[in-house]
PDB file of C-alpha atoms in Angstrom:
ATOM      1  CA  MET A  14     -60.885-130.091 -21.981  1.00  0.00           C
ATOM      2  CA  ASN A  15     -62.532-132.643 -19.681  1.00  0.00           C
ATOM      3  CA  ARG A  16     -65.945-132.355 -21.405  1.00  0.00           C
ATOM      4  CA  ASN A  17     -64.260-133.047 -24.826  1.00  0.00           C
ATOM      5  CA  LYS A  18     -62.649-136.158 -23.374  1.00  0.00           C
ATOM      6  CA  THR A  19     -65.931-137.272 -21.942  1.00  0.00           C
ATOM      7  CA  ILE A  20     -67.744-136.906 -25.311  1.00  0.00           C
ATOM      8  CA  LYS A  21     -64.878-138.816 -27.122  1.00  0.00           C
ATOM      9  CA  THR A  22     -65.155-141.734 -24.478  1.00  0.00           C
ATOM     10  CA  LEU A  23     -69.060-141.932 -25.029  1.00  0.00           C
ATOM     11  CA  ILE A  24     -68.590-141.968 -28.871  1.00  0.00           C
ATOM     12  CA  LEU A  25     -65.970-144.691 -28.735  1.00  0.00           C
ATOM     13  CA  ALA A  26     -68.152-146.679 -26.303  1.00  0.00           C
ATOM     14  CA  LEU A  27     -71.140-146.456 -28.697  1.00  0.00           C
ATOM     15  CA  ILE A  28     -68.835-147.436 -31.661  1.00  0.00           C
ATOM     16  CA  LEU A  29     -67.569-150.407 -29.648  1.00  0.00           C
ATOM     17  CA  PHE A  30     -71.224-151.607 -28.662  1.00  0.00           C
ATOM     18  CA  VAL A  31     -72.206-151.449 -32.293  1.00  0.00           C
ATOM     19  CA  VAL A  32     -69.014-153.320 -33.464  1.00  0.00           C
ATOM     20  CA  ILE A  33     -69.664-156.041 -30.810  1.00  0.00           C
ATOM     21  CA  TYR A  34     -73.371-156.399 -32.004  1.00  0.00           C
ATOM     22  CA  ILE A  35     -72.264-156.776 -35.579  1.00  0.00           C
ATOM     23  CA  ILE A  36     -69.557-159.439 -34.693  1.00  0.00           C
ATOM     24  CA  ILE A  37     -72.219-161.250 -32.768  1.00  0.00           C
ATOM     25  CA  TYR A  38     -74.845-161.192 -35.550  1.00  0.00           C
ATOM     26  CA  THR A  39     -72.153-162.290 -38.118  1.00  0.00           C
ATOM     27  CA  ILE A  40     -71.255-165.280 -35.997  1.00  0.00           C
ATOM     28  CA  PHE A  41     -74.940-166.336 -36.013  1.00  0.00           C
ATOM     29  CA  ILE A  42     -75.419-165.950 -39.658  1.00  0.00           C
ATOM     30  CA  ILE A  43     -72.119-167.300 -40.858  1.00  0.00           C
ATOM     31  CA  GLU A  44     -70.728-170.672 -39.704  1.00  0.00           C
ATOM     32  CA  GLY A  45     -67.768-169.551 -37.701  1.00  0.00           C
ATOM     33  CA  PRO A  46     -65.538-171.367 -35.214  1.00  0.00           C
ATOM     34  CA  PHE A  47     -68.531-171.386 -32.663  1.00  0.00           C
ATOM     35  CA  PRO A  48     -71.203-174.189 -32.606  1.00  0.00           C
ATOM     36  CA  ILE A  49     -74.687-172.348 -32.922  1.00  0.00           C
ATOM     37  CA  GLY A  50     -78.075-173.784 -32.565  1.00  0.00           C
ATOM     38  CA  LYS A  51     -80.566-174.490 -35.416  1.00  0.00           C
ATOM     39  CA  GLY A  52     -83.675-172.561 -36.105  1.00  0.00           C
ATOM     40  CA  ILE A  53     -82.730-169.128 -34.754  1.00  0.00           C
ATOM     41  CA  GLU A  54     -85.913-167.158 -35.044  1.00  0.00           C
ATOM     42  CA  LYS A  55     -86.703-163.496 -35.186  1.00  0.00           C
ATOM     43  CA  SER A  56     -88.020-163.510 -31.841  1.00  0.00           C
ATOM     44  CA  ASP A  57     -84.772-164.921 -30.535  1.00  0.00           C
ATOM     45  CA  TRP A  58     -83.020-161.823 -32.119  1.00  0.00           C
ATOM     46  CA  LEU A  59     -85.632-159.641 -30.657  1.00  0.00           C
ATOM     47  CA  ILE A  60     -84.959-160.778 -27.164  1.00  0.00           C
ATOM     48  CA  PHE A  61     -80.997-160.676 -27.670  1.00  0.00           C
ATOM     49  CA  THR A  62     -81.351-157.096 -29.207  1.00  0.00           C
ATOM     50  CA  SER A  63     -83.579-155.790 -26.323  1.00  0.00           C
ATOM     51  CA  GLY A  64     -81.225-157.333 -23.643  1.00  0.00           C
ATOM     52  CA  TYR A  65     -78.241-155.865 -25.482  1.00  0.00           C
ATOM     53  CA  LEU A  66     -79.823-152.434 -25.665  1.00  0.00           C
ATOM     54  CA  THR A  67     -80.865-152.702 -22.104  1.00  0.00           C
ATOM     55  CA  LEU A  68     -77.309-153.386 -21.035  1.00  0.00           C
ATOM     56  CA  ILE A  69     -76.154-150.324 -23.151  1.00  0.00           C
ATOM     57  CA  GLY A  70     -78.875-148.264 -21.427  1.00  0.00           C
ATOM     58  CA  THR A  71     -77.774-149.348 -17.922  1.00  0.00           C
ATOM     59  CA  LEU A  72     -74.221-148.704 -18.662  1.00  0.00           C
ATOM     60  CA  ILE A  73     -75.062-145.095 -20.084  1.00  0.00           C
ATOM     61  CA  ILE A  74     -77.210-144.382 -16.964  1.00  0.00           C
ATOM     62  CA  THR A  75     -74.385-145.551 -14.792  1.00  0.00           C
ATOM     63  CA  PHE A  76     -71.764-143.464 -16.411  1.00  0.00           C
ATOM     64  CA  ALA A  77     -74.094-140.400 -16.376  1.00  0.00           C
ATOM     65  CA  VAL A  78     -74.677-140.729 -12.697  1.00  0.00           C
ATOM     66  CA  TYR A  79     -70.933-141.249 -12.015  1.00  0.00           C
ATOM     67  CA  TYR A  80     -70.205-138.117 -14.314  1.00  0.00           C
ATOM     68  CA  GLN A  81     -72.902-136.075 -12.469  1.00  0.00           C
ATOM     69  CA  ASN A  82     -71.409-136.871  -9.134  1.00  0.00           C
ATOM     70  CA  LYS A  83     -68.001-136.261 -10.121  1.00  0.00           C
ATOM     71  CA  LYS A  84     -69.078-132.713 -11.505  1.00  0.00           C
ATOM     72  CA  PHE A  85     -71.161-132.114  -8.232  1.00  0.00           C
ATOM     73  CA  LYS A  86     -67.820-132.803  -6.179  1.00  0.00           C
ATOM     74  CA  GLU A  87     -65.919-130.570  -8.336  1.00  0.00           C
ATOM     75  CA  ILE A  88     -68.448-127.832  -7.917  1.00  0.00           C
ATOM     76  CA  GLU A  89     -68.392-128.327  -4.140  1.00  0.00           C
ATOM     77  CA  PHE A  90     -64.692-128.366  -4.065  1.00  0.00           C
ATOM     78  CA  GLU A  91     -64.301-124.977  -6.044  1.00  0.00           C
ATOM     79  CA  LYS A  92     -67.091-123.554  -3.544  1.00  0.00           C
ATOM     80  CA  ALA A  93     -65.167-124.575  -0.468  1.00  0.00           C
ATOM     81  CA  ARG A  94     -61.792-123.424  -2.014  1.00  0.00           C
ATOM     82  CA  TYR A  95     -63.145-120.111  -2.940  1.00  0.00           C
ATOM     83  CA  SER A  96     -64.832-119.673   0.355  1.00  0.00           C
ATOM     84  CA  GLN A  97     -61.470-119.882   2.119  1.00  0.00           C
ATOM     85  CA  LEU A  98     -59.153-118.265  -0.486  1.00  0.00           C
ATOM     86  CA  PRO A  99     -56.248-115.996   0.690  1.00  0.00           C
ATOM     87  CA  TYR A 100     -55.525-112.933  -1.529  1.00  0.00           C
ATOM     88  CA  PHE A 101     -52.566-110.637  -1.174  1.00  0.00           C
ATOM     89  CA  LYS A 102     -51.728-107.078  -1.921  1.00  0.00           C
ATOM     90  CA  LEU A 103     -48.395-105.415  -2.153  1.00  0.00           C
ATOM     91  CA  ILE A 104     -48.343-102.128  -0.255  1.00  0.00           C
ATOM     92  CA  LYS A 105     -45.602 -99.601   0.617  1.00  0.00           C
ATOM     93  CA  ALA A 106     -44.963-100.098   4.404  1.00  0.00           C
ATOM     94  CA  GLU A 107     -45.306 -97.116   6.689  1.00  0.00           C
ATOM     95  CA  ILE A 108     -41.984 -97.524   8.725  1.00  0.00           C
ATOM     96  CA  ASP A 109     -42.644 -94.891  11.389  1.00  0.00           C
ATOM     97  CA  LYS A 110     -46.017 -96.650  12.232  1.00  0.00           C
ATOM     98  CA  GLU A 111     -45.179-100.232  11.754  1.00  0.00           C
ATOM     99  CA  PHE A 112     -41.708-100.829  13.107  1.00  0.00           C
ATOM    100  CA  GLU A 113     -40.326-100.315  16.527  1.00  0.00           C
ATOM    101  CA  LEU A 114     -38.243 -97.252  17.112  1.00  0.00           C
ATOM    102  CA  LEU A 115     -34.738 -97.604  18.993  1.00  0.00           C
ATOM    103  CA  GLU A 116     -32.114 -94.924  19.714  1.00  0.00           C
ATOM    104  CA  GLU A 117     -30.360 -95.730  16.471  1.00  0.00           C
ATOM    105  CA  GLY A 118     -33.544 -95.700  14.447  1.00  0.00           C
ATOM    106  CA  TYR A 119     -36.374 -98.003  13.336  1.00  0.00           C
ATOM    107  CA  LEU A 120     -35.564-101.698  13.719  1.00  0.00           C
ATOM    108  CA  LEU A 121     -36.478-103.361  10.320  1.00  0.00           C
ATOM    109  CA  ASP A 122     -36.708-106.881  11.671  1.00  0.00           C
ATOM    110  CA  CYS A 123     -38.028-108.269   8.267  1.00  0.00           C
ATOM    111  CA  PRO A 124     -36.024-110.027   5.510  1.00  0.00           C
ATOM    112  CA  SER A 125     -34.064-108.075   3.251  1.00  0.00           C
ATOM    113  CA  LEU A 126     -33.354-108.733  -0.526  1.00  0.00           C
ATOM    114  CA  VAL A 127     -29.575-107.918  -1.097  1.00  0.00           C
ATOM    115  CA  ASN A 128     -27.529-107.693  -4.267  1.00  0.00           C
ATOM    116  CA  GLU A 129     -24.598-109.917  -3.732  1.00  0.00           C
ATOM    117  CA  ASN A 130     -22.175-110.234  -6.613  1.00  0.00           C
ATOM    118  CA  ASP A 131     -25.137-109.599  -8.898  1.00  0.00           C
ATOM    119  CA  VAL A 132     -27.262-112.177  -7.300  1.00  0.00           C
ATOM    120  CA  LEU A 133     -30.146-111.010  -5.170  1.00  0.00           C
ATOM    121  CA  LYS A 134     -30.243-113.065  -1.965  1.00  0.00           C
ATOM    122  CA  TRP A 135     -32.596-113.065   1.259  1.00  0.00           C
ATOM    123  CA  TYR A 136     -31.098-112.151   4.534  1.00  0.00           C
ATOM    124  CA  GLY A 137     -32.886-111.765   7.962  1.00  0.00           C
ATOM    125  CA  LYS A 138     -33.034-112.879  11.309  1.00  0.00           C
ATOM    126  CA  GLU A 139     -34.034-116.558  10.340  1.00  0.00           C
ATOM    127  CA  THR A 140     -31.017-116.679   8.137  1.00  0.00           C
ATOM    128  CA  ASN A 141     -27.936-115.024   9.406  1.00  0.00           C
ATOM    129  CA  GLY A 142     -29.488-113.253  12.425  1.00  0.00           C
ATOM    130  CA  ASN A 143     -28.991-109.698  10.898  1.00  0.00           C
ATOM    131  CA  VAL A 144     -31.734-106.987  10.830  1.00  0.00           C
ATOM    132  CA  ALA A 145     -31.599-103.525   9.332  1.00  0.00           C
ATOM    133  CA  VAL A 146     -31.832-100.207  11.258  1.00  0.00           C
ATOM    134  CA  CYS A 147     -33.227 -97.185   9.532  1.00  0.00           C
ATOM    135  CA  PRO A 148     -32.384 -93.726  11.008  1.00  0.00           C
ATOM    136  CA  LYS A 149     -35.459 -91.555  11.316  1.00  0.00           C
ATOM    137  CA  ASN A 150     -34.133 -89.214   8.647  1.00  0.00           C
ATOM    138  CA  LYS A 151     -33.571 -91.890   6.050  1.00  0.00           C
ATOM    139  CA  ILE A 152     -37.039 -93.262   6.041  1.00  0.00           C
ATOM    140  CA  LYS A 153     -37.847 -92.162   2.417  1.00  0.00           C
ATOM    141  CA  PHE A 154     -34.843 -93.961   1.328  1.00  0.00           C
ATOM    142  CA  GLU A 155     -35.937 -97.330   2.542  1.00  0.00           C
ATOM    143  CA  ALA A 156     -37.885 -99.746   0.122  1.00  0.00           C
ATOM    144  CA  VAL A 157     -39.906-101.424   2.763  1.00  0.00           C
ATOM    145  CA  TYR A 158     -42.994-103.398   1.604  1.00  0.00           C
ATOM    146  CA  LYS A 159     -45.972-105.079   3.245  1.00  0.00           C
ATOM    147  CA  ILE A 160     -47.794-107.921   1.822  1.00  0.00           C
ATOM    148  CA  LYS A 161     -51.336-108.143   3.272  1.00  0.00           C
ATOM    149  CA  ASN A 162     -53.992-110.723   3.267  1.00  0.00           C
ATOM    150  CA  PHE A 163     -56.946-109.181   1.961  1.00  0.00           C
ATOM    151  CA  GLY A 164     -58.717-112.471   1.175  1.00  0.00           C
ATOM    152  CA  ILE A 165     -61.307-114.473   3.073  1.00  0.00           C
ATOM    153  CA  GLY A 166     -59.189-117.290   4.439  1.00  0.00           C
ATOM    154  CA  THR A 167     -55.963-117.909   6.312  1.00  0.00           C
ATOM    155  CA  ALA A 168     -52.591-118.523   4.347  1.00  0.00           C
ATOM    156  CA  MET A 169     -50.245-121.093   5.668  1.00  0.00           C
ATOM    157  CA  LYS A 170     -46.499-122.049   4.947  1.00  0.00           C
ATOM    158  CA  VAL A 171     -45.819-118.641   3.293  1.00  0.00           C
ATOM    159  CA  SER A 172     -42.665-117.946   1.573  1.00  0.00           C
ATOM    160  CA  LEU A 173     -41.289-115.200  -0.747  1.00  0.00           C
ATOM    161  CA  LYS A 174     -39.227-116.229  -3.665  1.00  0.00           C
ATOM    162  CA  HIS A 175     -37.019-114.273  -6.235  1.00  0.00           C
ATOM    163  CA  ASN A 176     -35.400-116.543  -8.874  1.00  0.00           C
ATOM    164  CA  ASP A 177     -33.939-119.424  -6.923  1.00  0.00           C
ATOM    165  CA  ASN A 178     -33.855-117.812  -3.646  1.00  0.00           C
ATOM    166  CA  GLU A 179     -36.524-118.223  -1.153  1.00  0.00           C
ATOM    167  CA  TYR A 180     -37.386-116.818   1.997  1.00  0.00           C
ATOM    168  CA  HIS A 181     -39.635-118.949   4.324  1.00  0.00           C
ATOM    169  CA  TYR A 182     -41.890-116.995   6.924  1.00  0.00           C
ATOM    170  CA  LYS A 183     -42.714-118.564  10.191  1.00  0.00           C
ATOM    171  CA  GLU A 184     -46.082-117.059  10.313  1.00  0.00           C
ATOM    172  CA  HIS A 185     -49.553-118.074   9.174  1.00  0.00           C
ATOM    173  CA  LEU A 186     -51.341-115.126   7.750  1.00  0.00           C
ATOM    174  CA  LYS A 187     -54.849-114.675   8.874  1.00  0.00           C
ATOM    175  CA  ILE A 188     -57.336-112.215   7.346  1.00  0.00           C
ATOM    176  CA  ASP A 189     -55.789-108.744   7.421  1.00  0.00           C
ATOM    177  CA  ASP A 190     -52.518-110.002   8.651  1.00  0.00           C
ATOM    178  CA  SER A 191     -49.170-108.893   7.095  1.00  0.00           C
ATOM    179  CA  VAL A 192     -45.605-109.816   6.497  1.00  0.00           C
ATOM    180  CA  PHE A 193     -42.895-107.263   5.618  1.00  0.00           C
ATOM    181  CA  PHE A 194     -39.656-107.403   3.506  1.00  0.00           C
ATOM    182  CA  ARG A 195     -37.089-104.838   2.638  1.00  0.00           C
ATOM    183  CA  ILE A 196     -35.092-104.419  -0.647  1.00  0.00           C
ATOM    184  CA  ASP A 197     -31.660-103.047  -0.203  1.00  0.00           C
ATOM    185  CA  ILE A 198     -31.698-100.339  -2.843  1.00  0.00           C
ATOM    186  CA  GLY A 199     -28.117 -99.214  -1.859  1.00  0.00           C
ATOM    187  CA  ASN A 200     -26.762-102.340  -3.591  1.00  0.00           C
ATOM    188  CA  LEU A 201     -29.261-102.353  -6.710  1.00  0.00           C
ATOM    189  CA  LYS A 202     -27.874-101.340  -9.998  1.00  0.00           C
ATOM    190  CA  LYS A 203     -28.974 -97.840 -10.591  1.00  0.00           C
ATOM    191  CA  GLU A 204     -31.049 -98.409 -13.558  1.00  0.00           C
ATOM    192  CA  SER A 205     -34.788 -98.566 -14.287  1.00  0.00           C
ATOM    193  CA  GLN A 206     -35.954-102.070 -13.430  1.00  0.00           C
ATOM    194  CA  SER A 207     -38.694-104.247 -12.163  1.00  0.00           C
ATOM    195  CA  LEU A 208     -38.220-107.042  -9.474  1.00  0.00           C
ATOM    196  CA  ILE A 209     -40.644-109.865  -9.791  1.00  0.00           C
ATOM    197  CA  LEU A 210     -41.222-111.753  -6.708  1.00  0.00           C
ATOM    198  CA  THR A 211     -43.377-114.822  -6.117  1.00  0.00           C
ATOM    199  CA  PHE A 212     -45.369-115.213  -2.916  1.00  0.00           C
ATOM    200  CA  HIS A 213     -46.112-118.976  -2.244  1.00  0.00           C
ATOM    201  CA  PHE A 214     -48.867-120.108   0.274  1.00  0.00           C
ATOM    202  CA  TYR A 215     -51.191-122.811   1.144  1.00  0.00           C
ATOM    203  CA  ASP A 216     -54.923-122.562   2.175  1.00  0.00           C
ATOM    204  CA  ILE A 217     -56.600-124.408   5.197  1.00  0.00           C
ATOM    205  CA  TYR A 218     -57.319-127.288   2.639  1.00  0.00           C
ATOM    206  CA  ASN A 219     -53.507-127.540   1.862  1.00  0.00           C
ATOM    207  CA  ASN A 220     -54.078-126.314  -1.647  1.00  0.00           C
ATOM    208  CA  GLU A 221     -50.883-124.692  -2.923  1.00  0.00           C
ATOM    209  CA  TYR A 222     -50.795-121.264  -4.708  1.00  0.00           C
ATOM    210  CA  LYS A 223     -48.543-118.839  -6.058  1.00  0.00           C
ATOM    211  CA  GLN A 224     -49.103-114.955  -6.621  1.00  0.00           C
ATOM    212  CA  LYS A 225     -46.787-112.722  -8.511  1.00  0.00           C
ATOM    213  CA  LEU A 226     -45.707-109.318  -6.899  1.00  0.00           C
ATOM    214  CA  ILE A 227     -43.798-106.639  -8.818  1.00  0.00           C
ATOM    215  CA  CYS A 228     -41.644-103.912  -7.261  1.00  0.00           C
ATOM    216  CA  ASP A 229     -40.741-101.019  -9.733  1.00  0.00           C
ATOM    217  CA  PHE A 230     -37.524 -99.110  -9.626  1.00  0.00           C
ATOM    218  CA  LYS A 231     -37.069 -96.040 -11.868  1.00  0.00           C
ATOM    219  CA  ILE A 232     -34.633 -93.267 -12.563  1.00  0.00           C
ATOM    220  CA  GLU A 233     -36.354 -89.891 -12.680  1.00  0.00           C
ATOM    221  CA  GLY A 234     -33.959 -87.363 -13.616  1.00  0.00           C
ATOM    222  CA  SER A 235     -31.194 -87.660 -10.953  1.00  0.00           C
ATOM    223  CA  THR A 236     -33.515 -89.360  -8.549  1.00  0.00           C
ATOM    224  CA  PHE A 237     -33.556 -93.213  -8.043  1.00  0.00           C
ATOM    225  CA  SER A 238     -37.167 -93.908  -6.849  1.00  0.00           C
ATOM    226  CA  PHE A 239     -39.125 -97.009  -6.100  1.00  0.00           C
ATOM    227  CA  GLY A 240     -42.796 -98.006  -6.107  1.00  0.00           C
ATOM    228  CA  ILE A 241     -45.263-100.761  -6.712  1.00  0.00           C
ATOM    229  CA  SER A 242     -46.532-102.044  -9.947  1.00  0.00           C
ATOM    230  CA  GLN A 243     -50.167-101.010 -10.504  1.00  0.00           C
ATOM    231  CA  LYS A 244     -51.120-104.302 -11.937  1.00  0.00           C
ATOM    232  CA  GLN A 245     -52.392-106.727  -9.189  1.00  0.00           C
ATOM    233  CA  PHE A 246     -51.849-110.573  -9.891  1.00  0.00           C
ATOM    234  CA  GLU A 247     -54.608-113.093  -8.972  1.00  0.00           C
ATOM    235  CA  PRO A 248     -53.421-116.151  -6.808  1.00  0.00           C
ATOM    236  CA  GLU A 249     -52.920-119.064  -9.018  1.00  0.00           C
ATOM    237  CA  LEU A 250     -53.614-122.597  -8.022  1.00  0.00           C
ATOM    238  CA  ILE A 251     -50.619-124.767  -8.360  1.00  0.00           C
ATOM    239  CA  LYS A 252     -51.662-128.056  -6.715  1.00  0.00           C
ATOM    240  CA  ASN A 253     -54.916-128.922  -5.179  1.00  0.00           C
ATOM    241  CA  THR A 254     -55.988-131.769  -2.829  1.00  0.00           C
ATOM    242  CA  LYS A 255     -58.929-132.966  -4.813  1.00  0.00           C
ATOM    243  CA  ARG A 256     -58.887-136.615  -5.612  1.00  0.00           C
TER     244      ARG A 256
END
C-alpha cells in the first residue's frame, strides 16, 4: 500500500514538473501578462532547461534519500520489535502442582470467569476479594488455564478480556512467566461451545498487542468436558510507537 502511494506521488510530481515547464515555455512564446525580454535564443532555453532538469534531479535524489532512510528506520523498528516480542500459549493448568494446598483444598487465587444472568464476568481477589477453593477430589472438574509467555520479550500491562468484561493482571510477564484464570463451568450452559478470550499486552517499547485464545467446551455422551482449541493465534499488533 505504501509503495503504491509512493509511486503515485512520483508520477504526479513528474506530471506537475512537465506542466510547469510547458506553462513557462508558453509564456515566453506567446505574449502574456508578463513582460518578456527580446531576443530569446536557443542557448537561453538550453540554460533554463538544464537548470530546470537539475532542480528536478536534485528533488528526486532528495526524495529517494528520504524514502530510503524511512524504509531503513521501518526495518530497524521491526527488527527491534521482533527481538522483544512476547508470545503466549494457552495451557491446561496442573492444579496439584501450581496452586497452594490448604486443608479445604487447593487455593485457586486467580480470576474466575463466572456466568451471571447469562453474562460472563470476571471475579477475583482484585475485584471482589473472592477466590475459589478446589477440593482434592474435584480437580478434574475444574477448568483452570495457564497463559504462558513463550516469546523472547517481557509483556507489560497484561489483561484478559471476554466481550466487554476485562480483567487486569498486576504482573509483568517475563519469558517463561505465567498467569492463570479459571472458568466456572458449574454456571455455564451445558452445551457445546467455544469461549473466545482476548489477551491484551504491551512490549517493552510500549507497542500494544492482542492475542486470541479459545477454550472449548463439549458434550461427549453424558459428560461435559473442556479443553483448549488446537489452533494457536499469533499476537496482533494494534498500535505501535513508530513515528
